[in-house]
PDB file of C-alpha atoms in Angstrom:
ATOM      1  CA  UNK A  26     -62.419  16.459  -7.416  1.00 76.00           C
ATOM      2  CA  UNK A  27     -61.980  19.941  -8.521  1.00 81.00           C
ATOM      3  CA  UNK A  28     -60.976  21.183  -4.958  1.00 87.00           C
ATOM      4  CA  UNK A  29     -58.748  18.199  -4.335  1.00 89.00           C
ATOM      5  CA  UNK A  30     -56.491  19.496  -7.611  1.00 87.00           C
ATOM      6  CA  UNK A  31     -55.736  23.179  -6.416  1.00 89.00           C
ATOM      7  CA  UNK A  32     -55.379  21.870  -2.849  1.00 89.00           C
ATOM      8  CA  UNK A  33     -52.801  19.967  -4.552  1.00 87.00           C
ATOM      9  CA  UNK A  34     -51.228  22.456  -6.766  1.00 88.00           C
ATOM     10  CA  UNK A  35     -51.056  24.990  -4.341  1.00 88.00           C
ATOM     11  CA  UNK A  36     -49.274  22.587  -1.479  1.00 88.00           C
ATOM     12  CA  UNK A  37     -47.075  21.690  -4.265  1.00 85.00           C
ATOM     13  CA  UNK A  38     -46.046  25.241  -5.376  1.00 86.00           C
ATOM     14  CA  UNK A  39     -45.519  26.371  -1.784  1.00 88.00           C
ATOM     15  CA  UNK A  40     -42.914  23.550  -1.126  1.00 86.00           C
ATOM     16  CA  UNK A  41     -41.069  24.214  -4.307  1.00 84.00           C
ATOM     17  CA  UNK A  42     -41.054  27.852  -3.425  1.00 85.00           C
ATOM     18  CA  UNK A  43     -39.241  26.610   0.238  1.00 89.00           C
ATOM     19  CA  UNK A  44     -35.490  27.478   0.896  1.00 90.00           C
ATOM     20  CA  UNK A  45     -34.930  23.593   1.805  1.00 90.00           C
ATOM     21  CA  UNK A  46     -35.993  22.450  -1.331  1.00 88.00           C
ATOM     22  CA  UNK A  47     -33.914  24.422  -4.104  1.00 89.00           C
ATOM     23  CA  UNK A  48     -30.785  23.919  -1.536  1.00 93.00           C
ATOM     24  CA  UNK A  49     -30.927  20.527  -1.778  1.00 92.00           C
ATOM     25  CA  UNK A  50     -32.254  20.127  -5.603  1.00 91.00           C
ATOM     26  CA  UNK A  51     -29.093  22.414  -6.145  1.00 93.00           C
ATOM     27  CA  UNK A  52     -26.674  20.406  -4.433  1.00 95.00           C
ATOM     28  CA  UNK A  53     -28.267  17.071  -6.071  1.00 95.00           C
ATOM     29  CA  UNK A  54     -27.952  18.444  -9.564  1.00 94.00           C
ATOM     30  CA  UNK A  55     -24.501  19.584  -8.835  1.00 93.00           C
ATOM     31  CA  UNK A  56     -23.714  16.131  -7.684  1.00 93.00           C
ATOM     32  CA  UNK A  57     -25.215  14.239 -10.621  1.00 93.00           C
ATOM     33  CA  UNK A  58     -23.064  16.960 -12.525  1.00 91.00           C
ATOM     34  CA  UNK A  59     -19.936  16.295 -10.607  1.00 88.00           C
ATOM     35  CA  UNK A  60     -20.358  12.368 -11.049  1.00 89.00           C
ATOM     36  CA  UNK A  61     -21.034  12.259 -14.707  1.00 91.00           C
ATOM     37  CA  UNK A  62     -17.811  14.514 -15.586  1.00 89.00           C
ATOM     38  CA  UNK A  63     -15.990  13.033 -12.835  1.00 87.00           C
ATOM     39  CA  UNK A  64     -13.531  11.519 -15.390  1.00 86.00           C
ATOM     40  CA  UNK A  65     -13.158  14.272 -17.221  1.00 84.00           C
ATOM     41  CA  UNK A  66     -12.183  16.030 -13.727  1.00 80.00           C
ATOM     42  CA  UNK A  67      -9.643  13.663 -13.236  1.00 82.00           C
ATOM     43  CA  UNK A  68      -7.722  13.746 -16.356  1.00 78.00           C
ATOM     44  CA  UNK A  69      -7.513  17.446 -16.067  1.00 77.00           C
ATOM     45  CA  UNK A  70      -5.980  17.512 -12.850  1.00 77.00           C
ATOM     46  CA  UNK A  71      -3.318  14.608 -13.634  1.00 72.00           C
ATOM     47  CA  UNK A  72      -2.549  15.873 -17.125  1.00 61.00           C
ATOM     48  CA  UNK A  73       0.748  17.796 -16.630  1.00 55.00           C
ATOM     49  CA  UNK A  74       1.144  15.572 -13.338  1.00 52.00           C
ATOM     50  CA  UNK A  75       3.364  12.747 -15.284  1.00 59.00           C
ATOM     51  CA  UNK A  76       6.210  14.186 -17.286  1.00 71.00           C
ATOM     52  CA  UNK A  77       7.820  11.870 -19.495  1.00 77.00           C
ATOM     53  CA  UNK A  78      10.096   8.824 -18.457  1.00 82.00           C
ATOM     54  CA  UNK A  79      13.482   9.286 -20.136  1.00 86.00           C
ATOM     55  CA  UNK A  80      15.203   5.955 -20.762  1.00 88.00           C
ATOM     56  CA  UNK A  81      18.498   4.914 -22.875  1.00 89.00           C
ATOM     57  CA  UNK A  82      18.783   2.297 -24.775  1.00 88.00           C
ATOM     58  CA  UNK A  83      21.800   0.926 -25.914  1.00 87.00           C
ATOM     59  CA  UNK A  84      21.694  -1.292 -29.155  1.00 84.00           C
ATOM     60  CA  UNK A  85      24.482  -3.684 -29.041  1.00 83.00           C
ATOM     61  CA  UNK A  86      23.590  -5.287 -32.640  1.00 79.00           C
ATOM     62  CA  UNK A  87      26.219  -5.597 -35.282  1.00 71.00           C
ATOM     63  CA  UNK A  88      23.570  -3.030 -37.695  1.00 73.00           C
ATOM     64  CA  UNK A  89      22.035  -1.452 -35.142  1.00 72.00           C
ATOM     65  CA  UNK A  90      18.149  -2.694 -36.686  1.00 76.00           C
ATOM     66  CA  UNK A  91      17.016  -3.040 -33.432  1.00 80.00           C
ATOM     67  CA  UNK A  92      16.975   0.207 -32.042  1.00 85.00           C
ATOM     68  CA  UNK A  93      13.857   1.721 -34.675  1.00 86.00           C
ATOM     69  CA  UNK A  94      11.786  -1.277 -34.510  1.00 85.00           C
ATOM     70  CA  UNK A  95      11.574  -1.508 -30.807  1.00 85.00           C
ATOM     71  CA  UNK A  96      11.271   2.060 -30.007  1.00 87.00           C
ATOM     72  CA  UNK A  97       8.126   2.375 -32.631  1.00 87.00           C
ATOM     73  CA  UNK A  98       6.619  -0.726 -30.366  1.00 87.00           C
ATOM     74  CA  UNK A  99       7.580   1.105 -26.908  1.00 87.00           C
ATOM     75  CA  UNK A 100       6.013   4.405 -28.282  1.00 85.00           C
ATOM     76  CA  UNK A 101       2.922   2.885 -29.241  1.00 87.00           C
ATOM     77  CA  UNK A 102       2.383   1.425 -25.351  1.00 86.00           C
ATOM     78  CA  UNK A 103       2.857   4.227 -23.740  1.00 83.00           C
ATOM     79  CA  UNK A 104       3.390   7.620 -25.056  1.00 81.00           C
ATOM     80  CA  UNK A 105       4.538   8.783 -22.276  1.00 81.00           C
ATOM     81  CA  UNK A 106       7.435   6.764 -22.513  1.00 84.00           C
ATOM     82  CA  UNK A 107      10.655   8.883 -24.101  1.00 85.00           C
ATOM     83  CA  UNK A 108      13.314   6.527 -25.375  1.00 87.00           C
ATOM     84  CA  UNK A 109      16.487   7.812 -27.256  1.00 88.00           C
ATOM     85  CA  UNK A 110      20.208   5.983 -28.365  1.00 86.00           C
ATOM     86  CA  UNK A 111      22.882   6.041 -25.723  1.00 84.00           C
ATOM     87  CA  UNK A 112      25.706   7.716 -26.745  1.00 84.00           C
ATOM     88  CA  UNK A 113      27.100   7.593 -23.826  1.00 84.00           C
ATOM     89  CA  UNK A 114      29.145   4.661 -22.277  1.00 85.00           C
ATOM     90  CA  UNK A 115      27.494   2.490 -19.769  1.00 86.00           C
ATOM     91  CA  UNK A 116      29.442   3.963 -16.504  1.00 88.00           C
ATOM     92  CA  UNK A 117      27.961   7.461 -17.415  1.00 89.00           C
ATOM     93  CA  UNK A 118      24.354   5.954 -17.939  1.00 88.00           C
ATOM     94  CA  UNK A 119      24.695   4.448 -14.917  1.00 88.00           C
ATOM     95  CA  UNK A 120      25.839   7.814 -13.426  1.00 89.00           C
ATOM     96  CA  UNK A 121      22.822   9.032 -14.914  1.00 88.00           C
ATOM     97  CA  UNK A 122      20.200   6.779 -13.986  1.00 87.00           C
ATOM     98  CA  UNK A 123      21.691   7.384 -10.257  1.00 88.00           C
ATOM     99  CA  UNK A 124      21.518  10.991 -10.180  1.00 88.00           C
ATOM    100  CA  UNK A 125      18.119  10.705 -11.513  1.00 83.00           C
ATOM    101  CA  UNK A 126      18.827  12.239 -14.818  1.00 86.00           C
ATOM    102  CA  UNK A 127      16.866   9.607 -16.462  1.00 88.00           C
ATOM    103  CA  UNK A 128      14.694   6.506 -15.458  1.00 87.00           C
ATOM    104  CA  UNK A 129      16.867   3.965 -16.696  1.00 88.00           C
ATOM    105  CA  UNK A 130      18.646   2.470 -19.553  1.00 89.00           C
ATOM    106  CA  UNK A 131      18.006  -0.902 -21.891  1.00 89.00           C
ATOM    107  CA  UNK A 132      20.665  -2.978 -23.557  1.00 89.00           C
ATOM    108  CA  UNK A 133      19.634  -4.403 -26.240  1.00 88.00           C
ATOM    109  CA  UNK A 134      21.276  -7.494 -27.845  1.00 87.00           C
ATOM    110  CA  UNK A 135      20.916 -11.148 -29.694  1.00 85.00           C
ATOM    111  CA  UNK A 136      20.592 -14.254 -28.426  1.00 84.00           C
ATOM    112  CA  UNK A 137      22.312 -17.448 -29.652  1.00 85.00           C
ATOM    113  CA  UNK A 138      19.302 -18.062 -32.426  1.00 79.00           C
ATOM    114  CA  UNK A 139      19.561 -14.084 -33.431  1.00 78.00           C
ATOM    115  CA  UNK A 140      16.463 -12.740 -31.251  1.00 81.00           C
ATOM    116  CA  UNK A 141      16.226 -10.276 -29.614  1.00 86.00           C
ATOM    117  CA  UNK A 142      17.094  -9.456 -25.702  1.00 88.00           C
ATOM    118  CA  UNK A 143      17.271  -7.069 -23.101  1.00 89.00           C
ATOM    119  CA  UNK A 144      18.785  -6.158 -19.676  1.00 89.00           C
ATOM    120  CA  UNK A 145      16.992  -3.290 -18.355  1.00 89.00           C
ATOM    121  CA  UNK A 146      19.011  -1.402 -15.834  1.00 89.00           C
ATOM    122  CA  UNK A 147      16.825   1.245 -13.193  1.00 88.00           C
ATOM    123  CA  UNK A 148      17.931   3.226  -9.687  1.00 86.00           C
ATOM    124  CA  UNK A 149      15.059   0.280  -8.303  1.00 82.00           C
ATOM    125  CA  UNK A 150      12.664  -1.890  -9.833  1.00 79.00           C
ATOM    126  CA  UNK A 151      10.141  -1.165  -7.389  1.00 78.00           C
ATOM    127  CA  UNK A 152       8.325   0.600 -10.443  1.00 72.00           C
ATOM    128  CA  UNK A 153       7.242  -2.101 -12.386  1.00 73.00           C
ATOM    129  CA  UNK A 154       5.363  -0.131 -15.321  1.00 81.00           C
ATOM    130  CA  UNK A 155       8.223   0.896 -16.545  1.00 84.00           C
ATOM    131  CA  UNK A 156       9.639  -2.568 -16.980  1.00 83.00           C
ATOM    132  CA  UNK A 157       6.567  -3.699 -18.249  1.00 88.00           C
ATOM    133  CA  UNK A 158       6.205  -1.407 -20.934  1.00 88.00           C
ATOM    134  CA  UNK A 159      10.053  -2.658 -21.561  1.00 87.00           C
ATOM    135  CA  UNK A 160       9.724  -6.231 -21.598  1.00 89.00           C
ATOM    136  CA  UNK A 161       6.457  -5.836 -23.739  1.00 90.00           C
ATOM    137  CA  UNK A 162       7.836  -3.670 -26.536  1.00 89.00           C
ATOM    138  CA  UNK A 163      11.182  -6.190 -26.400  1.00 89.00           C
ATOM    139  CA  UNK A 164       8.295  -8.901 -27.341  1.00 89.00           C
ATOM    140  CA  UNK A 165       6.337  -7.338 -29.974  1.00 85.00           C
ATOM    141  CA  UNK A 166      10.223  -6.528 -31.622  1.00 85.00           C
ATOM    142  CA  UNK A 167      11.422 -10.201 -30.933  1.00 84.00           C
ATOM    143  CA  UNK A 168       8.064 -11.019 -32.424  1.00 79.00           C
ATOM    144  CA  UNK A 169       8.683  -8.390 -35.794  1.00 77.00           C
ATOM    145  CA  UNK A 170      12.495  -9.813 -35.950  1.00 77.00           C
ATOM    146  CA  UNK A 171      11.788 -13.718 -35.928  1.00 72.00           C
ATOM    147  CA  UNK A 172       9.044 -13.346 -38.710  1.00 71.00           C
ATOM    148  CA  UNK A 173      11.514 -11.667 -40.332  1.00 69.00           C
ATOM    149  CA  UNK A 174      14.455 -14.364 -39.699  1.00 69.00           C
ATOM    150  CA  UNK A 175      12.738 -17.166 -39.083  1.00 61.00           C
ATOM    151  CA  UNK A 176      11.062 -19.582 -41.765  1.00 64.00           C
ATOM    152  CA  UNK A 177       7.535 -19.712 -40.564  1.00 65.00           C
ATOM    153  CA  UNK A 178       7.708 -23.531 -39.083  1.00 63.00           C
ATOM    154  CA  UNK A 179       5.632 -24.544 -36.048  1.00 58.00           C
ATOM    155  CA  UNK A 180       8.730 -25.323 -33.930  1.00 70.00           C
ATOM    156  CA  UNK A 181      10.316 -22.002 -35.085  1.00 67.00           C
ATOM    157  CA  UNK A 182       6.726 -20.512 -34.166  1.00 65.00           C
ATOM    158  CA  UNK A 183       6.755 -21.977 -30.805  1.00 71.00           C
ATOM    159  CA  UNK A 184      10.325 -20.524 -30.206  1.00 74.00           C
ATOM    160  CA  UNK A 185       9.390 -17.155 -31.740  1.00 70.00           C
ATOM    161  CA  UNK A 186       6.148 -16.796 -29.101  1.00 72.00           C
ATOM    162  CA  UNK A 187       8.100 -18.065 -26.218  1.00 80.00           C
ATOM    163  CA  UNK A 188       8.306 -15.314 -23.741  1.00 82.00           C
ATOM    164  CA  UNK A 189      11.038 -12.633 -23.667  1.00 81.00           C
ATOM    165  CA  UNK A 190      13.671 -12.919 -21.191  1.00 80.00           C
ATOM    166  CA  UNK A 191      14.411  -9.040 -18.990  1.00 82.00           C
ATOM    167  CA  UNK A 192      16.715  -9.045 -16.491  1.00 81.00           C
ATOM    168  CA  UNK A 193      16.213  -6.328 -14.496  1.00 82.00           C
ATOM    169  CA  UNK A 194      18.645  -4.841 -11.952  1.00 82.00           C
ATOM    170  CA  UNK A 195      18.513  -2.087  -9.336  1.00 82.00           C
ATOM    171  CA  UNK A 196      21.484  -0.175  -9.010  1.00 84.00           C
ATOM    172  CA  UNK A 197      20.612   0.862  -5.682  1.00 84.00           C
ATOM    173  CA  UNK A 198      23.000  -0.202  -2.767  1.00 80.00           C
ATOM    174  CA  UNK A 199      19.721  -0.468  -0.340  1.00 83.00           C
ATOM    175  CA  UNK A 200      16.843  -0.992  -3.127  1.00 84.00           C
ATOM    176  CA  UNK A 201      14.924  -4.420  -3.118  1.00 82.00           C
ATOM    177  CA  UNK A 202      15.713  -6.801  -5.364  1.00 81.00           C
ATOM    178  CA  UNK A 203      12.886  -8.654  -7.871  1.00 80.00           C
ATOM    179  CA  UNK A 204      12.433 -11.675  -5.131  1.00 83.00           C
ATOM    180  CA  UNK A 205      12.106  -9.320  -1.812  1.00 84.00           C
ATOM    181  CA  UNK A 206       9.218  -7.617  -4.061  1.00 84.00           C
ATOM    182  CA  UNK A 207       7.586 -10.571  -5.533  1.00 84.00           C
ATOM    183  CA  UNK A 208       7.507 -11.754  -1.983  1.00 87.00           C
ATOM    184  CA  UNK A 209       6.262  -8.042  -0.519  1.00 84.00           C
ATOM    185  CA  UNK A 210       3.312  -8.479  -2.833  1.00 85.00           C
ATOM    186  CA  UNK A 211       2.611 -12.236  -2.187  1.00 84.00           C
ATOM    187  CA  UNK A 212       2.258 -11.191   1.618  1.00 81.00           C
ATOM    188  CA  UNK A 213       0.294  -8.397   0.466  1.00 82.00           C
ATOM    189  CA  UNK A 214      -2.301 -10.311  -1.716  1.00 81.00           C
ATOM    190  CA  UNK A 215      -2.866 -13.507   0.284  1.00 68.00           C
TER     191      UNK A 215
END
């Protein structure tokens, strides 16, 4: 038995010793390195990738209470996100938004029952996050608005947690509009 251990040992040693072997326990650990910080090789290579997305927003309220509430609900979905008050008219926004200057711009507005809505306004619509991000921060603030109008009944509930209504337009001669895409991905899903 004690032969059969330092034959062992001493085949075992003289493969570890082999070029072959550290190469490829070198590229393994490297590998197992790479894959467990692969995430944390990701976000440094995309973090000055996305700059911020600039959007207006115009608040067409007669006190102008909208403007705060929804940009504190936009901010907190996606930092990224950079909203500020037009002060500009809505031709030169428009100019804006087509010379790229900016992402888009919001209007933001009542509805017949005082809540809150929106028309978001983009060079194409193509880029849906952005809208999202919109249409779910105009939610959250029609949400923060109606508790605030509204006394709490179960109708009034209903009404208050009925989805949020966001037109959105492309201002694009050429761009697609909301159906063509909705279609584009239907095709592309089925």
């Amino acid at each position: 038995m004690n032969k059969f251990w330092i034959i062992f040992w001493h085949t075992y040693l003289s493969k570890l010793k082999t070029k072959s072997f550290l190469i490829t326990t070198g590229i393994t650990l490297l590998l197992i390195f790479g894959l467990t910080n692969l995430q944390n090789v990701i976000e440094f290579f995309n973090n000055g990738d996305k700059e911020a997305t600039k959007v207006a927003v115009i608040d067409q309220t007669g006190d102008k209470s909208l403007y705060p509430v929804f940009e504190q609900n936009a901010s907190a979905l996606d930092e990224k996100l950079q909203l500020k008050r037009a002060e500009k008219s809505e031709e030169q926004l428009k100019k804006d938004v087509l010379d790229e200057k900016m992402e888009g711009y919001l209007i933001l507005s009542l509805d017949q029952n005082g809540l809150p809505q929106g028309s978001f306004f983009a060079r194409s619509i193509a880029n849906s996050s952005v809208s999202e991000t919109m249409e779910q921060a105009l939610q959250q603030t029609k949400i923060a608005a109606g508790t605030a109008n509204l006394g709490l009944e179960s109708e009034q509930l209903n009404q208050l947690f009925a989805p949020s209504e966001l037109k959105k337009t492309a201002l694009l001669e050429n761009a697609k509009s909301e159906e063509e895409l909705d279609q584009a991905r239907g095709l592309v899903y089925v």
